[in-house]
Short mmCIF file of N, CA and C in Angstrom, two decimals:
data_model
loop_
_atom_site.label_atom_id
_atom_site.label_comp_id
_atom_site.label_asym_id
_atom_site.label_seq_id
_atom_site.Cartn_x
_atom_site.Cartn_y
_atom_site.Cartn_z
N MET A 1 78.91 80.84 79.71
CA MET A 1 79.48 78.68 79.44
C MET A 1 79.07 78.74 81.23
N ALA A 2 78.83 77.53 81.21
CA ALA A 2 78.69 76.56 82.58
C ALA A 2 79.39 76.00 82.57
N PRO A 3 80.19 75.60 84.10
CA PRO A 3 81.32 75.12 84.51
C PRO A 3 81.28 73.76 84.35
N PRO A 4 82.05 72.84 84.55
CA PRO A 4 81.69 71.48 83.69
C PRO A 4 81.47 70.83 85.32
N ALA A 5 80.61 69.90 85.34
CA ALA A 5 80.25 68.78 85.91
C ALA A 5 80.78 68.20 86.39
N HIS A 6 80.79 67.54 87.46
CA HIS A 6 81.64 66.60 88.50
C HIS A 6 80.97 65.49 88.65
N ARG A 7 82.40 64.26 88.10
CA ARG A 7 81.11 63.10 87.76
C ARG A 7 81.53 62.97 89.29
N PRO A 8 80.75 61.61 89.76
CA PRO A 8 80.34 61.59 91.60
C PRO A 8 82.15 60.97 91.44
N ALA A 9 82.14 60.00 92.61
CA ALA A 9 84.07 59.68 92.81
C ALA A 9 82.72 58.21 92.95
N PRO A 10 84.26 57.82 92.21
CA PRO A 10 83.86 56.23 92.49
C PRO A 10 82.99 55.11 93.74
N SER A 11 83.51 55.48 94.94
CA SER A 11 83.04 55.97 95.95
C SER A 11 81.79 55.52 96.37
N THR A 12 81.25 57.34 95.59
CA THR A 12 79.90 57.46 95.84
C THR A 12 79.13 56.38 95.19
N ARG A 13 79.51 56.39 93.85
CA ARG A 13 78.65 55.32 93.53
C ARG A 13 78.92 54.43 93.81
N GLU A 14 79.60 53.59 94.13
CA GLU A 14 79.23 52.61 94.90
C GLU A 14 78.84 52.55 96.20
N ASP A 15 78.71 54.05 97.10
CA ASP A 15 78.22 53.59 98.29
C ASP A 15 76.33 54.08 97.73
N LEU A 16 76.13 54.36 96.87
CA LEU A 16 74.55 54.84 96.75
C LEU A 16 73.50 53.20 95.91
N ARG A 17 75.13 53.15 95.27
CA ARG A 17 74.27 51.01 94.74
C ARG A 17 74.21 50.53 95.93
N ALA A 18 75.19 50.43 96.72
CA ALA A 18 74.90 50.01 98.07
C ALA A 18 73.95 50.03 98.84
N ILE A 19 73.46 51.11 98.61
CA ILE A 19 72.19 51.97 99.26
C ILE A 19 71.04 50.93 98.90
N ILE A 20 71.44 51.05 97.71
CA ILE A 20 69.97 50.85 96.50
C ILE A 20 69.97 49.32 97.16
N ALA A 21 70.11 48.92 97.10
CA ALA A 21 70.40 47.12 97.19
C ALA A 21 70.11 46.93 98.71
N THR A 22 70.41 47.58 99.69
CA THR A 22 70.23 47.48 101.11
C THR A 22 68.37 47.69 101.09
N ARG A 23 68.26 48.63 100.54
CA ARG A 23 66.98 48.87 100.46
C ARG A 23 65.69 47.76 99.93
N ARG A 24 66.75 46.88 98.67
CA ARG A 24 65.90 46.38 98.45
C ARG A 24 65.51 45.26 99.25
N GLU A 25 66.80 44.96 99.79
CA GLU A 25 66.43 43.91 101.10
C GLU A 25 65.77 43.85 102.51
N LEU A 26 65.94 45.24 102.72
CA LEU A 26 65.23 46.14 104.18
C LEU A 26 63.83 45.97 103.86
N GLY A 27 63.31 46.40 102.78
CA GLY A 27 61.79 47.29 102.71
C GLY A 27 62.48 48.77 102.56
N PRO A 28 60.59 49.10 102.59
CA PRO A 28 60.44 50.71 101.82
C PRO A 28 60.51 51.22 103.51
N GLU A 29 60.02 50.17 104.72
CA GLU A 29 60.39 51.43 105.78
C GLU A 29 61.44 51.55 106.30
N TYR A 30 63.06 51.55 105.90
CA TYR A 30 64.70 52.30 106.47
C TYR A 30 65.49 52.92 105.24
N GLU A 31 63.88 52.99 103.91
CA GLU A 31 64.38 54.10 103.46
C GLU A 31 64.57 55.54 103.77
N ASP A 32 64.23 55.84 104.82
CA ASP A 32 64.71 57.38 105.42
C ASP A 32 66.06 57.15 105.93
N ALA A 33 66.17 56.68 106.77
CA ALA A 33 68.03 56.13 107.46
C ALA A 33 68.58 55.93 106.39
N LEU A 34 68.29 55.35 104.95
CA LEU A 34 69.83 55.22 104.11
C LEU A 34 69.28 56.44 103.75
N VAL A 35 68.62 57.02 103.23
CA VAL A 35 68.77 58.38 102.75
C VAL A 35 69.26 59.06 103.67
N ASP A 36 68.62 59.14 104.71
CA ASP A 36 70.07 60.34 105.48
C ASP A 36 71.72 59.82 105.91
N SER A 37 71.49 58.67 105.61
CA SER A 37 72.89 57.80 105.65
C SER A 37 73.74 58.37 104.30
N PHE A 38 73.26 58.31 103.34
CA PHE A 38 73.39 58.48 102.05
C PHE A 38 74.25 59.68 101.72
N LEU A 39 72.94 60.53 102.51
CA LEU A 39 73.26 62.29 102.51
C LEU A 39 74.37 62.63 103.62
N ASP A 40 74.31 61.98 104.26
CA ASP A 40 75.94 62.06 105.18
C ASP A 40 77.54 61.91 104.45
N LYS A 41 77.19 61.20 103.89
CA LYS A 41 78.22 61.08 103.06
C LYS A 41 78.51 61.71 102.19
N LEU A 42 77.76 62.40 101.68
CA LEU A 42 77.50 62.88 100.28
C LEU A 42 78.20 64.58 100.91
N ASP A 43 77.44 64.96 102.49
CA ASP A 43 78.20 65.76 103.09
C ASP A 43 79.65 65.97 102.97
N VAL A 44 79.66 65.29 103.64
CA VAL A 44 81.71 65.06 104.12
C VAL A 44 82.50 65.37 102.51
N GLU A 45 81.63 64.37 101.38
CA GLU A 45 83.05 64.02 100.72
C GLU A 45 82.38 65.96 99.93
N ILE A 46 81.50 66.65 99.94
CA ILE A 46 81.44 67.79 99.91
C ILE A 46 81.92 68.57 100.10
N ALA A 47 82.13 68.50 101.03
CA ALA A 47 83.53 69.69 102.17
C ALA A 47 84.62 69.55 101.87
N ALA A 48 84.56 68.34 102.18
CA ALA A 48 86.50 67.67 101.29
C ALA A 48 86.75 68.60 100.13
N ARG A 49 85.61 68.79 99.13
CA ARG A 49 86.19 69.32 97.88
C ARG A 49 86.26 70.68 97.94
N VAL A 50 85.24 71.17 99.15
CA VAL A 50 85.34 72.73 99.45
C VAL A 50 86.88 72.36 99.48
N ARG A 51 86.56 72.47 100.57
CA ARG A 51 88.26 72.60 101.35
C ARG A 51 89.38 72.19 100.61
N ASN A 52 89.57 71.68 99.05
CA ASN A 52 90.36 70.96 98.76
C ASN A 52 91.23 72.39 97.51
N GLU A 53 89.76 72.66 97.30
CA GLU A 53 88.87 73.83 96.21
C GLU A 53 89.44 75.39 96.51
N VAL A 54 89.15 75.11 98.05
CA VAL A 54 89.33 76.71 99.02
C VAL A 54 91.06 76.45 99.22
N ALA A 55 91.63 75.49 99.33
CA ALA A 55 93.03 75.67 99.38
C ALA A 55 94.19 75.76 97.83
N ALA A 56 93.78 75.35 97.06
CA ALA A 56 94.32 75.34 95.55
C ALA A 56 94.36 76.98 95.52
N GLN A 57 93.03 77.71 95.79
CA GLN A 57 92.83 78.86 95.70
C GLN A 57 93.60 80.26 96.39
N MET A 58 93.73 79.69 97.76
CA MET A 58 94.71 80.57 98.43
C MET A 58 96.26 80.19 97.93
N ILE A 59 96.26 78.77 97.24
CA ILE A 59 98.08 78.45 97.32
C ILE A 59 98.33 80.18 95.37
N HIS A 60 97.59 79.50 95.25
CA HIS A 60 97.18 80.16 93.68
C HIS A 60 97.03 82.18 93.70
N ARG A 61 96.64 82.29 94.93
CA ARG A 61 96.94 83.52 95.27
C ARG A 61 97.68 84.65 95.70
N PRO A 62 98.36 85.13 94.68
CA PRO A 62 99.20 85.82 95.16
C PRO A 62 99.15 86.77 96.48
N GLN A 63 99.73 86.24 97.35
CA GLN A 63 99.61 87.32 98.96
C GLN A 63 100.48 89.44 98.62
N GLN A 64 99.28 89.48 99.34
CA GLN A 64 99.52 91.16 99.84
C GLN A 64 99.76 91.48 100.29
N PRO A 65 101.06 92.47 100.17
CA PRO A 65 101.28 93.74 102.22
C PRO A 65 100.06 93.97 102.25
N PRO A 66 100.31 93.99 104.13
CA PRO A 66 99.26 94.26 104.21
C PRO A 66 99.40 96.09 104.34
N ARG A 67 98.14 96.52 104.14
CA ARG A 67 98.06 98.48 103.47
C ARG A 67 98.61 98.96 105.04
N LYS A 68 98.70 100.12 105.11
CA LYS A 68 99.17 100.94 106.31
C LYS A 68 97.49 101.31 106.55
N ASP A 69 96.78 101.94 107.53
CA ASP A 69 95.92 102.54 107.29
C ASP A 69 96.60 104.38 107.98
N ALA A 70 96.35 105.43 107.08
CA ALA A 70 96.68 106.50 107.57
C ALA A 70 95.48 107.16 108.09
N ALA A 71 94.65 106.69 107.95
CA ALA A 71 93.21 106.95 109.00
C ALA A 71 93.30 108.30 110.17
N VAL A 72 94.45 106.79 110.93
CA VAL A 72 94.60 107.42 112.39
C VAL A 72 95.20 108.82 112.34
N GLY A 73 96.53 108.75 111.23
CA GLY A 73 97.20 109.89 110.74
C GLY A 73 96.44 111.06 110.94
N VAL A 74 95.65 111.11 110.08
CA VAL A 74 94.68 111.58 109.78
C VAL A 74 93.79 112.50 110.96
N ALA A 75 93.32 111.92 111.56
CA ALA A 75 92.69 111.62 112.98
C ALA A 75 93.51 112.59 113.58
N LEU A 76 94.41 112.15 113.97
CA LEU A 76 95.10 112.37 114.84
C LEU A 76 95.42 114.05 114.18
N GLY A 77 96.32 114.17 113.03
CA GLY A 77 96.53 115.41 113.01
C GLY A 77 95.46 116.44 112.81
N SER A 78 94.46 115.78 112.30
CA SER A 78 93.46 116.81 112.76
C SER A 78 93.06 117.26 113.83
N LEU A 79 92.59 116.95 114.85
CA LEU A 79 92.78 117.00 115.94
C LEU A 79 94.12 118.10 116.66
N GLY A 80 95.26 117.13 116.71
CA GLY A 80 96.56 118.52 117.09
C GLY A 80 95.98 119.65 116.29
N ILE A 81 96.50 120.00 114.67
CA ILE A 81 95.98 121.28 114.10
C ILE A 81 94.74 122.08 114.89
N GLY A 82 93.56 121.19 115.07
CA GLY A 82 92.62 121.25 115.41
C GLY A 82 92.39 122.19 117.05
N ILE A 83 93.68 121.84 117.79
CA ILE A 83 93.33 122.34 118.87
C ILE A 83 93.92 123.96 119.47
N PRO A 84 95.40 123.79 118.55
CA PRO A 84 95.95 124.73 118.31
C PRO A 84 94.84 126.59 117.82
N LEU A 85 94.93 125.42 116.23
CA LEU A 85 93.60 126.86 115.54
C LEU A 85 92.24 127.27 116.04
N THR A 86 91.65 126.59 117.04
CA THR A 86 90.09 126.75 117.48
C THR A 86 90.46 127.90 118.56
N GLY A 87 91.86 127.52 119.10
CA GLY A 87 92.40 128.72 120.34
C GLY A 87 92.64 130.42 119.50
N ILE A 88 93.72 130.42 118.48
CA ILE A 88 94.11 131.02 117.34
C ILE A 88 92.67 132.19 117.40
N ALA A 89 92.33 131.11 116.18
CA ALA A 89 90.40 131.67 115.77
C ALA A 89 90.00 132.87 116.40
N ALA A 90 89.52 131.85 117.38
CA ALA A 90 87.99 132.25 118.01
C ALA A 90 89.62 133.46 119.27
N GLY A 91 90.26 133.15 119.52
CA GLY A 91 91.07 134.58 119.70
C GLY A 91 91.04 135.72 118.78
N ASN A 92 91.03 135.60 117.53
CA ASN A 92 91.47 136.25 117.07
C ASN A 92 90.23 137.55 115.36
N ALA A 93 89.66 135.58 115.88
CA ALA A 93 88.51 136.14 114.60
C ALA A 93 87.09 135.82 115.34
N GLY A 94 86.96 135.70 116.66
CA GLY A 94 85.70 135.62 117.20
C GLY A 94 84.42 133.67 116.55
N THR A 95 83.91 133.79 116.42
CA THR A 95 83.11 132.86 116.00
C THR A 95 82.89 132.64 115.29
N THR A 96 83.19 133.81 113.93
CA THR A 96 83.62 133.21 112.79
C THR A 96 84.60 132.16 112.29
N GLY A 97 85.90 133.11 113.27
CA GLY A 97 86.83 132.06 112.68
C GLY A 97 86.96 131.10 112.90
N LEU A 98 86.47 130.51 114.33
CA LEU A 98 86.27 129.13 114.82
C LEU A 98 85.54 128.61 114.22
N VAL A 99 84.23 128.64 113.93
CA VAL A 99 83.87 128.16 112.45
C VAL A 99 84.50 127.80 110.95
N LEU A 100 85.14 129.12 110.67
CA LEU A 100 85.58 128.85 109.66
C LEU A 100 86.83 128.00 109.27
N SER A 101 87.41 127.55 110.63
CA SER A 101 89.08 126.83 110.32
C SER A 101 88.38 125.71 111.64
N TRP A 102 87.45 125.00 111.86
CA TRP A 102 87.28 123.69 111.51
C TRP A 102 86.31 122.87 110.47
N ALA A 103 85.67 124.24 109.99
CA ALA A 103 84.78 123.88 108.27
C ALA A 103 86.51 123.25 107.91
N GLY A 104 87.23 124.13 107.69
CA GLY A 104 88.06 123.58 106.84
C GLY A 104 88.59 122.26 107.59
N ILE A 105 88.87 122.17 108.95
CA ILE A 105 89.55 120.83 109.03
C ILE A 105 88.38 119.94 108.63
N ILE A 106 87.00 120.12 108.85
CA ILE A 106 86.54 119.01 107.93
C ILE A 106 86.11 118.94 107.11
N ALA A 107 86.55 119.90 106.01
CA ALA A 107 86.95 119.81 104.89
C ALA A 107 87.79 118.83 104.29
N VAL A 108 89.08 118.34 105.27
CA VAL A 108 90.29 117.97 104.71
C VAL A 108 89.49 116.06 105.21
N ASN A 109 88.94 116.70 106.05
CA ASN A 109 89.11 115.31 106.51
C ASN A 109 87.46 114.01 105.63
N LEU A 110 86.74 114.92 105.08
CA LEU A 110 86.03 114.56 104.57
C LEU A 110 86.57 114.19 103.01
N ALA A 111 87.43 115.28 102.39
CA ALA A 111 88.22 114.72 101.66
C ALA A 111 89.52 113.84 101.61
N TYR A 112 89.91 113.52 102.51
CA TYR A 112 90.56 112.26 102.04
C TYR A 112 89.43 110.93 102.37
N ALA A 113 88.49 111.01 103.51
CA ALA A 113 87.55 109.91 103.20
C ALA A 113 86.92 109.46 101.59
N ILE A 114 86.75 110.36 100.84
CA ILE A 114 86.13 110.73 99.53
C ILE A 114 87.39 109.95 99.31
N SER A 115 88.28 110.15 99.12
CA SER A 115 89.37 109.66 97.79
C SER A 115 89.85 108.36 98.62
N ARG A 116 89.65 107.83 99.95
CA ARG A 116 89.89 106.52 100.88
C ARG A 116 88.50 105.67 100.01
N ARG A 117 87.51 106.11 100.05
CA ARG A 117 86.77 105.17 99.53
C ARG A 117 86.22 104.76 97.98
N SER A 118 86.83 105.75 96.95
CA SER A 118 87.08 105.67 95.85
C SER A 118 88.20 104.38 95.17
N SER A 119 89.67 104.72 95.88
CA SER A 119 90.46 104.08 95.59
C SER A 119 89.55 102.44 96.38
N ARG A 120 88.74 102.24 96.27
CA ARG A 120 88.53 100.57 96.70
C ARG A 120 87.86 99.96 95.75
#
């Protein structure tokens, strides 16, 4: 279904008629200047319509409270847990423990990132 066509404002119709009459009086050598003048007026009218429509949409749109982003908390928590876990894992299980502990931290961060992406 196509949106309803807007009829030009009465002032726009009058402006166009005046420009056509002026073109008849002045001749074709002024046609470009007259067309440019009319298009400038039309641009102003279109911009005003767009501003009014956007303002009307903003009024009817429910305000949503800003979401708190937990990504910073997850990142800082991962680092906070990762530092002591690195020391404990490397001291007790060597390189294998170190790799396993960081693989777990990475898995938690990936799961969080995937869950955030799917909730958007």
